[in-house]
Amino acid sequence: MTDRSLGAAAVARPWSHANPIVDAQVIVTCPGRNFVTLKITTADGTHGLGDATLNGREMAVVAYLTEHIIPTLIGRDAQKIEDTWQYLYRGAYWRGGPVGMTAIAAVDVALWDIKAKMAGMPLYQLLGGACRDGVTVYGHANGDTIEETVQEALKYRDMGYRAIRLQCGVPGLPSTYGVSRDKLFYEPAQTGLPVENQWSTPDYMRTVPQLFAAAREAFGWDVELLHDVHHRLTPIEAGRLGKDLEPYRPFWLEDATPAEDQAAFRTIRQHTTTPLAVGEIFSSIWSCKTLIEEGLIDYIRATVVHAGGISHLRRIALLADLHQVRTGCHGATDLSPVTMAAALHFGLSIPNFGIQEYMRHTDETDAVFPHAYGFQDGMLHPGEAAGLGVDIDETLAERYPYRRAYLPINRLRDGAMFNW
Ligand code: CS2
Ligand code: MG
């Protein structure tokens, strides 16, 4: 087809030609924890990366990609991101779910990386440009005791964080979610069979308000404070905790109750004005449509890596924006720097950005995934490199073979299985 644009100089228009996918590789590496990365390469030599890490079930996504998705990618035009997304989602017949949507997400993000590289611009520019100067993040302070947690949180404030999540041990429980030996890098998955935690809701419910009272005493009001319930309360218990925390104005109460039953959040909403965040384990817009449309939450935590990539997460953010719900994307260490980079481009470009979780990766991980983003004054910025601004050192990645690891489980004191 000849170019008939009005007097347009003969300029390179990389976006005007098909760019077939010629290769797609799944790279599994374990620099302290497992990461699964999809690398797609096109005919013009451009490559893009997508994170495909599903903590504790990594090899399921590896098989979904290598056996079922990659054979259908070779020869497809890498420029056709949306068509590829629809092809993989509808074409599976067994649509949705964490494994399939993580695999589709990896393809989607890799294709966005390629398209932005072909356009010669950082991905956020392709997504509509920046709506803000940087992406405000929150860090994780944790400790065995309230005092230790508050001391750790003061260190995060001194590092420049404007928002800090507080998680502390519960008296009488040997271990619990969110409390780790290493205070800067929290990694819950461990090799060997799942570690067993013990749980007591009454002891937990008495501890958290004391933690927030001590934190407000130490911080005053110039730092946002967050807490992750991690799916461990019933709706009415969550309403009680939300009400107990109101005097301390938490930024949010996260995963207050298991969200398979979206309607359960109506009970919480009836009892407390404490803002609610949920969604890190969601894999599609259908997991949160009721929560958003009924105004049952304030922040949606779905992520680029587990909710179908940038293409699908944009749909979720658009629906959320209609209902004054903001984003608060998950950003734990088991989401690789590829996801962190994509989350920053995404967060920079949407109007209803709320906050971005930032659990720092170790130096080992950062060496495997060199990236342009950096922390400054409580914010991250993805940088100005074309594409995502992150790459993978495949030689280094090979030095860290996969090690099967499991997330912990939780049992009540009577031995019954519970939510971790
Ligand atoms: C947590 C995560 O960061 C969070 O909000 O819920 O640490 C979560 O436990 C892990 O990502 C699970 O792999
Ligand atoms: Mg969480």
XYZ file of C-alpha atoms and ligand atoms in Angstrom:
434
model
C 0.000 0.000 0.000
C 1.623 3.353 -1.004
C 1.802 6.157 1.526
C -0.663 8.925 0.505
C -0.274 11.096 3.596
C -0.345 14.839 2.744
C 3.194 15.785 1.823
C 4.499 13.598 4.589
C 8.256 13.300 4.320
C 9.343 9.716 3.784
C 9.930 8.975 7.475
C 10.417 5.629 9.124
C 7.045 4.483 10.472
C 7.951 1.292 12.342
C 4.351 1.057 13.507
C 3.124 0.862 9.922
C 4.484 -2.592 9.211
C 3.664 -6.008 10.605
C 6.399 -7.286 12.878
C 6.047 -11.063 13.176
C 6.984 -12.901 16.370
C 9.858 -15.219 15.507
C 10.782 -16.533 18.958
C 9.369 -16.797 22.493
C 11.307 -18.197 25.452
C 10.321 -18.829 29.080
C 13.196 -18.032 31.463
C 12.945 -19.459 34.985
C 15.436 -18.139 37.512
C 15.735 -18.165 41.286
C 17.954 -15.315 42.623
C 16.746 -15.957 46.169
C 13.158 -16.624 44.992
C 11.619 -17.984 41.750
C 10.761 -15.709 38.835
C 9.253 -16.744 35.502
C 9.867 -14.383 32.569
C 8.585 -14.564 29.006
C 10.884 -13.105 26.338
C 9.322 -12.485 22.908
C 11.504 -11.599 19.900
C 10.256 -10.179 16.593
C 11.495 -10.289 13.012
C 13.128 -6.858 13.309
C 15.144 -8.064 16.335
C 13.149 -6.225 18.991
C 12.498 -8.187 22.178
C 9.955 -7.626 24.927
C 9.607 -9.059 28.429
C 6.590 -10.159 30.460
C 6.532 -11.388 34.075
C 4.768 -14.754 34.470
C 5.505 -15.427 38.150
C 2.746 -17.028 40.244
C 4.222 -17.515 43.715
C 4.160 -21.183 44.755
C 2.638 -22.367 41.444
C 5.293 -21.105 38.999
C 5.663 -24.268 36.902
C 1.946 -24.351 36.102
C 2.359 -21.064 34.227
C 5.574 -22.292 32.588
C 3.655 -25.263 31.171
C 0.706 -23.084 30.107
C 3.068 -20.834 28.181
C 5.454 -23.380 26.653
C 2.961 -26.119 25.792
C -0.161 -24.134 24.977
C 0.510 -20.455 24.194
C 3.950 -20.130 22.562
C 3.184 -22.467 19.588
C 0.297 -20.110 18.668
C 2.454 -16.964 18.917
C 5.108 -17.751 16.328
C 4.287 -15.845 13.134
C 1.660 -13.583 14.738
C 2.081 -9.827 14.235
C 3.517 -8.485 17.515
C 1.809 -5.161 16.802
C -1.627 -6.714 17.302
C -1.723 -6.605 21.085
C -5.486 -6.512 21.612
C -6.194 -9.147 18.968
C -3.580 -11.427 20.534
C -5.138 -10.856 23.981
C -8.605 -11.769 22.685
C -7.180 -14.746 20.775
C -5.529 -16.151 23.918
C -8.453 -15.355 26.260
C -11.394 -16.501 24.116
C -9.364 -19.138 22.294
C -8.598 -21.035 25.521
C -12.308 -21.804 25.977
C -11.446 -22.415 29.678
C -11.151 -18.678 30.180
C -9.805 -16.802 33.206
C -8.159 -18.123 36.372
C -4.785 -17.199 37.908
C -2.639 -19.532 35.777
C -4.149 -18.658 32.410
C -4.436 -14.937 33.117
C -0.844 -14.745 34.371
C 0.315 -16.418 31.155
C -1.779 -14.054 29.008
C -0.473 -11.127 31.071
C 3.114 -12.067 30.281
C 2.391 -12.054 26.536
C 0.504 -8.760 26.794
C 3.242 -6.925 28.685
C 5.967 -8.264 26.395
C 4.039 -6.983 23.353
C 3.558 -3.552 24.949
C 7.302 -3.506 25.662
C 7.993 -4.275 21.980
C 5.531 -1.702 20.676
C 6.986 1.063 22.863
C 10.520 0.110 21.776
C 9.414 0.218 18.126
C 7.910 3.674 18.767
C 11.122 4.744 20.522
C 9.377 5.933 23.689
C 8.885 4.891 27.314
C 5.705 2.841 27.644
C 3.855 5.456 29.730
C 4.000 7.833 26.752
C 2.262 5.215 24.603
C -0.389 4.829 27.329
C -1.306 8.506 27.116
C 1.588 10.246 28.851
C 2.142 11.140 32.500
C -0.746 12.253 34.734
C 1.691 12.914 37.630
C 5.353 13.544 38.370
C 5.997 10.170 39.951
C 4.359 7.082 41.462
C 3.886 7.335 45.233
C 4.784 4.049 46.901
C 4.383 2.431 50.304
C 6.960 0.286 52.070
C 6.583 -2.596 54.541
C 7.530 -2.184 58.211
C 7.230 -5.309 60.292
C 8.337 -6.606 63.668
C 7.730 -9.318 66.228
C 6.382 -6.701 68.648
C 4.541 -3.410 68.353
C 7.627 -1.521 69.528
C 9.882 -3.214 66.957
C 7.371 -2.543 64.179
C 7.133 1.159 65.046
C 10.948 1.408 65.129
C 11.136 -0.232 61.695
C 8.465 2.152 60.396
C 10.461 5.151 61.619
C 13.383 3.869 59.498
C 11.103 3.811 56.440
C 9.996 7.377 57.161
C 13.634 8.398 57.401
C 14.234 6.732 54.001
C 11.647 9.122 52.577
C 8.544 6.902 52.425
C 5.301 8.860 52.774
C 3.226 5.712 53.307
C 4.132 2.655 55.371
C 2.384 -0.684 55.910
C 2.448 -1.977 59.485
C 2.437 -5.713 60.254
C 3.417 -7.082 63.657
C 3.498 -10.355 65.537
C 0.510 -11.425 67.633
C 1.247 -12.314 71.287
C 0.834 -16.053 71.726
C 1.286 -16.879 68.039
C 4.749 -18.233 67.113
C 4.587 -16.674 63.619
C 2.135 -14.818 61.408
C 1.793 -13.266 57.959
C 3.935 -10.263 57.176
C 6.509 -10.626 59.966
C 9.956 -11.673 58.760
C 13.500 -11.946 59.953
C 14.719 -9.725 57.102
C 13.226 -6.276 57.604
C 13.826 -4.868 54.108
C 13.045 -7.879 51.917
C 9.972 -9.864 52.965
C 9.691 -13.165 51.073
C 7.020 -15.548 52.423
C 7.626 -18.486 50.041
C 10.083 -21.072 51.345
C 11.591 -24.263 49.922
C 10.380 -27.549 51.410
C 6.737 -28.214 52.254
C 4.513 -25.323 53.380
C 5.436 -23.816 56.747
C 2.495 -23.967 59.179
C 1.443 -20.803 60.985
C -1.068 -20.773 63.836
C -3.930 -18.293 64.001
C -6.081 -16.638 66.661
C -8.551 -13.999 65.508
C -9.303 -12.643 69.045
C -5.596 -12.123 69.813
C -5.061 -10.494 66.409
C -8.091 -8.202 66.778
C -6.762 -6.901 70.123
C -3.248 -6.312 68.761
C -3.791 -4.249 65.593
C -5.513 -1.246 67.248
C -2.685 -1.140 69.816
C -0.171 -1.164 66.928
C -1.882 1.784 65.227
C -2.203 3.736 68.471
C 1.552 3.347 69.065
C 2.339 4.292 65.469
C 0.228 7.455 65.564
C 1.890 8.339 68.875
C 5.284 8.018 67.158
C 4.416 9.537 63.770
C 1.616 11.991 64.283
C -0.322 12.464 61.039
C 2.381 13.127 58.464
C 2.728 9.530 57.275
C 0.002 7.331 55.758
C -0.356 4.013 57.596
C -1.694 0.834 55.973
C -2.470 -2.692 57.161
C -2.996 -6.033 55.421
C -5.520 -8.359 57.086
C -4.577 -10.947 54.462
C -8.019 -12.570 54.122
C -8.164 -13.665 57.795
C -11.370 -12.103 59.144
C -15.068 -12.710 58.599
C -17.038 -9.734 57.261
C -18.401 -8.724 60.685
C -14.954 -9.106 62.302
C -13.545 -6.911 59.534
C -16.248 -4.331 60.254
C -15.254 -4.379 63.917
C -11.527 -3.962 63.138
C -12.244 -1.183 60.665
C -14.283 0.647 63.312
C -11.597 0.089 65.993
C -8.988 1.646 63.662
C -11.043 4.714 62.645
C -9.465 7.019 65.301
C -6.052 6.317 63.692
C -7.206 7.085 60.115
C -5.568 4.176 58.234
C -4.943 4.809 54.548
C -6.546 1.405 53.972
C -7.395 -1.985 55.435
C -6.382 -4.602 52.874
C -7.919 -8.012 52.100
C -10.203 -7.606 55.116
C -12.146 -10.765 54.238
C -11.906 -13.376 51.438
C -13.329 -11.700 48.326
C -14.687 -14.622 46.351
C -18.000 -13.417 47.806
C -17.906 -9.787 46.679
C -21.220 -9.150 48.462
C -19.504 -9.847 51.826
C -18.015 -6.370 51.616
C -21.514 -4.874 52.034
C -21.368 -5.981 55.679
C -17.992 -4.323 56.240
C -19.164 -1.126 54.561
C -22.188 -0.928 56.893
C -19.918 -0.828 59.958
C -16.894 1.280 59.148
C -15.612 4.243 57.137
C -12.059 2.863 57.131
C -11.016 2.688 53.440
C -10.901 -0.852 51.994
C -8.436 -2.294 49.483
C -8.669 -5.704 47.810
C -7.664 -7.526 44.692
C -4.058 -8.709 44.611
C -5.246 -12.259 43.928
C -7.837 -11.225 41.334
C -7.269 -12.371 37.761
C -9.940 -10.416 35.895
C -12.461 -7.581 35.958
C -15.161 -10.108 36.793
C -13.540 -10.673 40.214
C -14.155 -7.035 41.179
C -17.061 -5.744 39.038
C -19.585 -5.813 41.924
C -17.076 -4.456 44.440
C -16.403 -1.466 42.179
C -19.914 -0.836 40.843
C -21.456 -0.928 44.346
C -18.697 1.232 45.834
C -17.762 -1.539 48.295
C -14.032 -0.772 48.075
C -11.835 2.310 47.787
C -8.740 0.781 46.151
C -8.373 -2.035 43.639
C -5.123 -4.006 43.994
C -5.252 -6.115 40.844
C -1.898 -6.259 39.054
C -0.349 -6.257 35.619
C 1.111 -9.741 36.166
C -1.954 -11.581 37.543
C -4.881 -9.704 35.958
C -4.267 -10.162 32.268
C -1.526 -7.583 31.673
C -1.665 -3.890 30.879
C -4.517 -4.291 28.376
C -6.880 -5.841 30.938
C -5.739 -3.824 33.943
C -6.554 -0.656 31.975
C -10.145 -1.907 31.662
C -10.296 -2.457 35.422
C -8.876 1.023 36.081
C -11.386 2.590 33.686
C -14.323 0.880 35.450
C -12.856 1.871 38.822
C -12.532 5.504 37.719
C -16.262 5.652 36.901
C -16.967 4.765 40.567
C -14.269 6.871 42.272
C -12.208 3.801 43.090
C -8.452 4.260 42.849
C -5.671 1.815 42.088
C -3.381 0.382 44.762
C -1.521 -2.284 42.819
C 0.156 -5.184 44.565
C 3.947 -4.948 44.447
C 5.426 -7.717 46.605
C 8.861 -9.269 46.063
C 7.282 -12.185 44.178
C 6.276 -9.779 41.407
C 9.474 -9.324 39.412
C 11.118 -6.020 38.420
C 9.434 -6.541 35.033
C 6.057 -6.161 36.736
C 7.282 -3.271 38.879
C 8.420 -1.419 35.759
C 5.119 -2.083 33.970
C 3.168 -1.027 37.087
C 5.040 2.281 37.155
C 4.307 3.088 33.513
C 0.673 2.129 34.166
C 0.452 4.106 37.418
C 1.994 7.186 35.837
C -0.511 7.185 32.981
C -3.921 6.732 34.662
C -6.003 9.502 36.296
C -7.231 7.400 39.256
C -3.894 6.170 40.555
C -3.978 5.696 44.350
C -0.707 4.197 45.561
C 1.781 1.515 44.520
C 3.143 -1.179 46.821
C 6.948 -1.363 46.711
C 8.647 -4.272 48.452
C 12.261 -3.812 47.446
C 13.955 -6.663 45.575
C 17.320 -7.963 46.714
C 20.548 -6.934 44.982
C 20.707 -10.472 43.485
C 17.300 -10.000 41.852
C 18.084 -6.470 40.687
C 21.288 -7.772 39.037
C 19.293 -10.352 37.043
C 16.748 -7.690 36.060
C 18.613 -4.406 35.385
C 16.034 -1.582 35.303
C 15.620 2.159 34.902
C 13.204 2.834 37.784
C 14.497 4.352 41.008
C 13.194 5.485 44.410
C 13.325 9.157 45.356
C 11.366 11.229 47.840
C 8.699 8.600 48.438
C 8.079 7.968 44.754
C 9.265 5.721 41.929
C 9.553 6.748 38.293
C 9.925 4.230 35.416
C 12.573 6.321 33.657
C 12.775 7.415 30.020
C 14.203 4.296 28.363
C 12.196 3.040 25.358
C 9.750 0.310 26.343
C 9.479 -0.912 29.942
C 13.029 0.120 30.874
C 13.895 -3.313 32.282
C 15.848 -6.241 30.872
C 17.003 -9.704 31.932
C 20.620 -10.868 32.154
C 20.121 -14.388 30.796
C 23.660 -15.520 31.615
C 23.225 -14.477 35.240
C 19.703 -15.891 35.342
C 21.070 -19.325 34.429
C 23.182 -19.370 37.584
C 20.014 -19.541 39.715
C 18.079 -22.759 38.941
C 14.437 -23.150 39.931
C 13.735 -24.331 43.488
C 10.243 -25.486 44.341
C 8.859 -23.294 47.116
C 5.533 -22.932 48.900
C 3.696 -20.147 50.622
C 2.869 -20.882 54.287
C -0.474 -22.219 55.463
C -2.481 -21.211 58.521
C -4.281 -23.374 61.065
C -6.498 -22.393 63.993
C -5.459 -23.462 67.472
C -7.783 -26.482 67.169
C -5.893 -27.564 64.044
C -8.525 -26.556 61.462
C -7.189 -25.159 58.170
C -7.632 -21.394 57.867
C -6.597 -18.538 55.535
C -2.959 -17.525 55.463
C 0.908 -9.452 50.479
C 1.889 -10.309 49.739
O 2.172 -7.658 49.674
C 1.053 -8.004 50.068
O 0.076 -7.261 50.173
O -0.418 -9.836 50.400
O 3.046 -10.368 50.520
C 1.424 -11.720 49.443
O 1.339 -12.442 50.658
C 2.433 -12.395 48.530
O 2.551 -11.627 47.372
C 1.999 -13.804 48.180
O 2.895 -14.356 47.249
Mg -1.703 -8.188 50.527
